GROMACS .gro file of C-alpha atoms in nm:
model
  249
    1MET     CA    1  -1.101   3.283   5.850
    2HIS     CA    2  -0.865   3.040   6.021
    3ASP     CA    3  -0.565   3.194   6.200
    4SER     CA    4  -0.325   3.007   5.972
    5GLU     CA    5  -0.466   3.199   5.677
    6ARG     CA    6  -0.389   3.535   5.835
    7LEU     CA    7  -0.037   3.521   5.700
    8ALA     CA    8   0.024   3.890   5.732
    9ARG     CA    9  -0.058   3.905   6.103
   10ALA     CA   10   0.218   3.676   6.226
   11PRO     CA   11   0.590   3.764   6.218
   12VAL     CA   12   0.763   3.627   5.909
   13LEU     CA   13   1.084   3.434   5.963
   14GLY     CA   14   1.274   3.572   5.666
   15LYS     CA   15   1.621   3.708   5.606
   16THR     CA   16   1.545   4.074   5.653
   17GLN     CA   17   1.766   4.364   5.748
   18ASN     CA   18   1.749   4.695   5.935
   19ARG     CA   19   1.450   4.600   6.152
   20GLU     CA   20   1.610   4.758   6.460
   21LYS     CA   21   1.661   5.088   6.274
   22ILE     CA   22   1.303   5.139   6.157
   23MET     CA   23   1.150   5.459   6.291
   24ALA     CA   24   0.877   5.564   6.046
   25LYS     CA   25   0.512   5.589   6.151
   26LEU     CA   26   0.211   5.515   5.931
   27PRO     CA   27   0.162   5.875   5.805
   28ALA     CA   28   0.521   5.879   5.677
   29LEU     CA   29   0.468   5.546   5.500
   30VAL     CA   30   0.149   5.676   5.339
   31ASP     CA   31   0.332   5.991   5.226
   32ALA     CA   32   0.615   5.785   5.076
   33ILE     CA   33   0.386   5.558   4.875
   34ALA     CA   34   0.171   5.851   4.759
   35GLU     CA   35   0.481   6.015   4.610
   36VAL     CA   36   0.545   5.722   4.375
   37ASP     CA   37   0.203   5.556   4.336
   38GLY     CA   38   0.030   5.814   4.118
   39ARG     CA   39  -0.287   5.826   4.327
   40ASP     CA   40  -0.356   6.107   4.571
   41ARG     CA   41  -0.265   6.080   4.936
   42ALA     CA   42  -0.628   6.061   5.048
   43THR     CA   43  -0.673   5.740   4.848
   44ILE     CA   44  -0.361   5.580   4.997
   45ASP     CA   45  -0.464   5.689   5.345
   46HIS     CA   46  -0.813   5.541   5.303
   47VAL     CA   47  -0.673   5.201   5.204
   48ALA     CA   48  -0.430   5.218   5.498
   49ARG     CA   49  -0.720   5.281   5.738
   50VAL     CA   50  -0.917   4.988   5.598
   51ILE     CA   51  -0.636   4.737   5.643
   52ARG     CA   52  -0.540   4.883   5.982
   53GLU     CA   53  -0.895   4.827   6.105
   54ALA     CA   54  -0.871   4.469   5.972
   55GLY     CA   55  -0.553   4.406   6.172
   56TYR     CA   56  -0.287   4.427   5.901
   57ILE     CA   57  -0.128   4.741   6.046
   58PRO     CA   58  -0.093   4.784   6.424
   59THR     CA   59  -0.353   5.008   6.586
   60THR     CA   60  -0.199   5.220   6.860
   61LYS     CA   61  -0.219   5.569   7.001
   62ARG     CA   62  -0.126   5.870   6.792
   63GLY     CA   63   0.190   6.080   6.800
   64SER     CA   64   0.524   5.961   6.934
   65GLY     CA   65   0.361   5.652   7.083
   66ALA     CA   66   0.232   5.526   6.748
   67SER     CA   67   0.364   5.197   6.615
   68GLU     CA   68   0.673   5.200   6.399
   69MET     CA   69   0.625   5.061   6.050
   70THR     CA   70   0.828   4.764   5.928
   71ALA     CA   71   0.867   4.596   5.591
   72ARG     CA   72   0.570   4.375   5.681
   73GLU     CA   73   0.330   4.669   5.715
   74ALA     CA   74   0.473   4.831   5.401
   75ALA     CA   75   0.424   4.507   5.206
   76ASN     CA   76   0.066   4.477   5.332
   77LEU     CA   77  -0.017   4.829   5.220
   78LEU     CA   78   0.141   4.773   4.878
   79LEU     CA   79  -0.056   4.451   4.826
   80ALA     CA   80  -0.383   4.616   4.927
   81LEU     CA   81  -0.316   4.907   4.691
   82LYS     CA   82  -0.193   4.705   4.394
   83GLY     CA   83  -0.382   4.379   4.432
   84ALA     CA   84  -0.740   4.485   4.509
   85ASP     CA   85  -1.005   4.651   4.295
   86ALA     CA   86  -1.154   4.841   4.590
   87PRO     CA   87  -1.030   4.939   4.938
   88LYS     CA   88  -1.271   4.696   5.105
   89ASP     CA   89  -1.101   4.409   4.920
   90GLY     CA   90  -0.756   4.504   5.049
   91PRO     CA   91  -0.743   4.251   5.336
   92LEU     CA   92  -0.839   3.965   5.104
   93ALA     CA   93  -0.576   4.071   4.851
   94ILE     CA   94  -0.311   4.073   5.124
   95ASP     CA   95  -0.396   3.719   5.235
   96ARG     CA   96  -0.413   3.579   4.884
   97PHE     CA   97  -0.097   3.736   4.744
   98ARG     CA   98   0.105   3.669   5.058
   99SER     CA   99   0.018   3.299   5.042
  100LEU     CA  100   0.152   3.248   4.687
  101ARG     CA  101   0.435   2.997   4.685
  102GLN     CA  102   0.754   3.015   4.484
  103GLU     CA  103   0.818   2.775   4.200
  104GLU     CA  104   1.101   2.533   4.269
  105THR     CA  105   1.339   2.661   3.997
  106PRO     CA  106   1.359   3.042   4.013
  107HIS     CA  107   1.701   3.055   3.844
  108SER     CA  108   1.626   2.875   3.517
  109GLY     CA  109   1.701   3.066   3.199
  110VAL     CA  110   1.871   3.365   3.362
  111ASN     CA  111   2.226   3.491   3.397
  112TYR     CA  112   2.412   3.695   3.655
  113GLU     CA  113   2.689   3.832   3.436
  114GLY     CA  114   2.560   4.188   3.463
  115PHE     CA  115   2.639   4.198   3.834
  116SER     CA  116   2.973   4.120   3.996
  117GLN     CA  117   2.770   3.971   4.281
  118LEU     CA  118   2.400   3.890   4.294
  119PRO     CA  119   2.236   4.135   4.538
  120ILE     CA  120   2.156   3.993   4.881
  121ALA     CA  121   1.795   4.107   4.846
  122ILE     CA  122   1.757   3.893   4.533
  123LYS     CA  123   1.923   3.595   4.702
  124ASN     CA  124   1.671   3.631   4.984
  125VAL     CA  125   1.388   3.642   4.731
  126ALA     CA  126   1.519   3.320   4.577
  127GLU     CA  127   1.510   3.154   4.920
  128ALA     CA  128   1.166   3.284   5.018
  129ARG     CA  129   0.886   3.031   5.057
  130THR     CA  130   0.603   3.274   4.992
  131PHE     CA  131   0.552   3.598   4.805
  132GLY     CA  132   0.489   3.776   5.134
  133GLU     CA  133   0.839   3.685   5.252
  134ALA     CA  134   0.987   3.780   4.914
  135LEU     CA  135   0.827   4.124   4.909
  136GLU     CA  136   0.951   4.199   5.260
  137ALA     CA  137   1.300   4.091   5.157
  138LEU     CA  138   1.292   4.331   4.862
  139ILE     CA  139   1.186   4.623   5.081
  140ASP     CA  140   1.441   4.551   5.353
  141GLY     CA  141   1.715   4.487   5.097
  142ALA     CA  142   1.647   4.785   4.870
  143PRO     CA  143   1.939   4.998   5.004
  144GLU     CA  144   2.190   4.719   4.932
  145LEU     CA  145   2.024   4.661   4.596
  146SER     CA  146   2.070   5.030   4.524
  147GLN     CA  147   2.445   4.995   4.576
  148CYS     CA  148   2.457   4.694   4.343
  149LEU     CA  149   2.274   4.889   4.073
  150ARG     CA  150   2.519   5.177   4.115
  151GLN     CA  151   2.811   4.939   4.070
  152CYS     CA  152   2.649   4.780   3.767
  153VAL     CA  153   2.599   5.122   3.606
  154PHE     CA  154   2.955   5.227   3.687
  155GLU     CA  155   3.098   4.912   3.528
  156ALA     CA  156   2.884   4.958   3.215
  157TYR     CA  157   2.931   5.332   3.158
  158GLY     CA  158   3.237   5.442   3.353
  159GLU     CA  159   3.273   5.730   3.594
  160PRO     CA  160   3.185   6.025   3.364
  161ARG     CA  161   2.836   5.903   3.270
  162ALA     CA  162   2.749   5.690   3.573
  163PRO     CA  163   2.592   5.966   3.792
  164LEU     CA  164   2.354   6.075   3.515
  165ILE     CA  165   2.259   5.719   3.426
  166PHE     CA  166   2.192   5.628   3.787
  167LYS     CA  167   1.950   5.916   3.824
  168MET     CA  168   1.757   5.748   3.544
  169VAL     CA  169   1.782   5.412   3.722
  170GLU     CA  170   1.616   5.570   4.026
  171THR     CA  171   1.317   5.654   3.808
  172GLY     CA  172   1.290   5.302   3.667
  173SER     CA  173   1.511   5.326   3.358
  174PHE     CA  174   1.814   5.119   3.253
  175ALA     CA  175   1.811   4.870   3.544
  176GLY     CA  176   1.609   4.764   3.844
  177VAL     CA  177   1.360   4.523   3.993
  178GLU     CA  178   1.010   4.474   3.858
  179VAL     CA  179   0.732   4.320   4.068
  180THR     CA  180   0.422   4.212   3.876
  181LEU     CA  181   0.091   4.103   4.030
  182LYS     CA  182  -0.183   3.907   3.856
  183ARG     CA  183  -0.492   3.726   3.985
  184TYR     CA  184  -0.342   3.516   4.139
  185GLN     CA  185   0.030   3.497   4.082
  186ALA     CA  186   0.331   3.722   4.126
  187GLU     CA  187   0.664   3.766   3.952
  188VAL     CA  188   0.991   3.926   4.061
  189ALA     CA  189   1.254   4.012   3.800
  190LEU     CA  190   1.598   4.175   3.819
  191TRP     CA  191   1.674   4.339   3.484
  192ARG     CA  192   1.897   4.586   3.301
  193ASN     CA  193   1.882   4.750   2.961
  194PHE     CA  194   2.218   4.898   2.869
  195ALA     CA  195   2.292   5.008   2.513
  196GLY     CA  196   1.953   4.883   2.396
  197GLN     CA  197   2.025   4.525   2.498
  198PRO     CA  198   1.770   4.412   2.760
  199GLU     CA  199   1.889   4.138   2.994
  200THR     CA  200   1.710   3.953   3.274
  201ASP     CA  201   1.949   3.851   3.550
  202PHE     CA  202   1.691   3.686   3.774
  203ILE     CA  203   1.325   3.599   3.750
  204THR     CA  204   1.096   3.392   3.968
  205THR     CA  205   0.723   3.327   3.986
  206PHE     CA  206   0.493   3.270   4.282
  207LEU     CA  207   0.182   3.060   4.224
  208PRO     CA  208  -0.126   2.964   4.429
  209ASP     CA  209  -0.080   2.716   4.709
  210LEU     CA  210  -0.247   2.402   4.571
  211GLU     CA  211  -0.417   2.299   4.895
  212ARG     CA  212  -0.560   2.645   4.945
  213GLN     CA  213  -0.665   2.663   4.583
  214GLU     CA  214  -0.856   2.336   4.609
  215ALA     CA  215  -1.029   2.473   4.919
  216GLY     CA  216  -1.145   2.781   4.726
  217PHE     CA  217  -0.913   3.024   4.904
  218TYR     CA  218  -0.843   3.218   4.581
  219GLY     CA  219  -1.204   3.253   4.477
  220ALA     CA  220  -1.449   3.056   4.268
  221GLY     CA  221  -1.282   3.000   3.933
  222THR     CA  222  -1.092   3.237   3.706
  223LYS     CA  223  -1.264   3.463   3.455
  224ASP     CA  224  -1.099   3.546   3.124
  225HIS     CA  225  -1.023   3.901   3.234
  226ARG     CA  226  -0.650   3.944   3.281
  227VAL     CA  227  -0.505   4.248   3.448
  228ALA     CA  228  -0.143   4.286   3.557
  229VAL     CA  229  -0.021   4.557   3.794
  230GLY     CA  230   0.345   4.629   3.853
  231PHE     CA  231   0.584   4.842   4.053
  232GLY     CA  232   0.960   4.860   4.063
  233PHE     CA  233   1.279   4.986   4.218
  234PRO     CA  234   1.161   5.349   4.263
  235THR     CA  235   0.880   5.230   4.492
  236LEU     CA  236   1.099   4.985   4.683
  237ILE     CA  237   1.384   5.227   4.753
  238HIS     CA  238   1.149   5.511   4.842
  239ILE     CA  239   0.973   5.295   5.101
  240ALA     CA  240   1.300   5.156   5.237
  241GLN     CA  241   1.448   5.502   5.283
  242THR     CA  242   1.132   5.614   5.462
  243LEU     CA  243   1.133   5.317   5.699
  244SER     CA  244   1.503   5.370   5.775
  245PRO     CA  245   1.593   5.737   5.730
  246ASP     CA  246   1.963   5.663   5.786
  247GLU     CA  247   1.960   5.464   5.459
  248ARG     CA  248   1.894   5.776   5.251
  249ARG     CA  249   2.158   5.854   4.992
   0.00000   0.00000   0.00000
């Protein structure tokens, strides 16, 4: 495969945060994802080994000298886990999903009235060229997004009920971000559901790069078998807090 197609192996010039604070190693990242993924740790670890051997996670010595994980490595592992049918297909899933390009009008049909200020992480998603950049922005920006969700809950429910409601937000209820993967497209949505009234404050879609699609980069045709896989705020904040322990609340 041409070097330009190895999107996950080159540094991404995105608006990310906290890179200098990241201290987690690969085992800690595997532990964090296993806690929210639903599959056992051995499965997550196997996928991590496959993509590490393919060059999507740095291969270094063990122990204190091992490479520190960043949002890029976390995004690669998520894409391999969520976007591939088998561990061996993880590297291909990373390349294909990372290359998806954002539609030109991510803001159409949405409103921001539920938030006093649109979270920086979501603004960075809106400015991302590719889904790879957008996913990294969500991971790096999850702590700030957490604060915005707290403020949103406080404004909706007031101080007495806010702590209880936010505990539910942390498990994916009431408000959050939803990331949905399909073959091959991706969607990012910022949503809330207070008092039984669901609202979408932001939504954007990432579609195949046309030149790559014409060259067969996404496979030979699309079968009529449609599977969507999603993950949300609980996964994003758990990973972010693992990468930067000082961001834990």
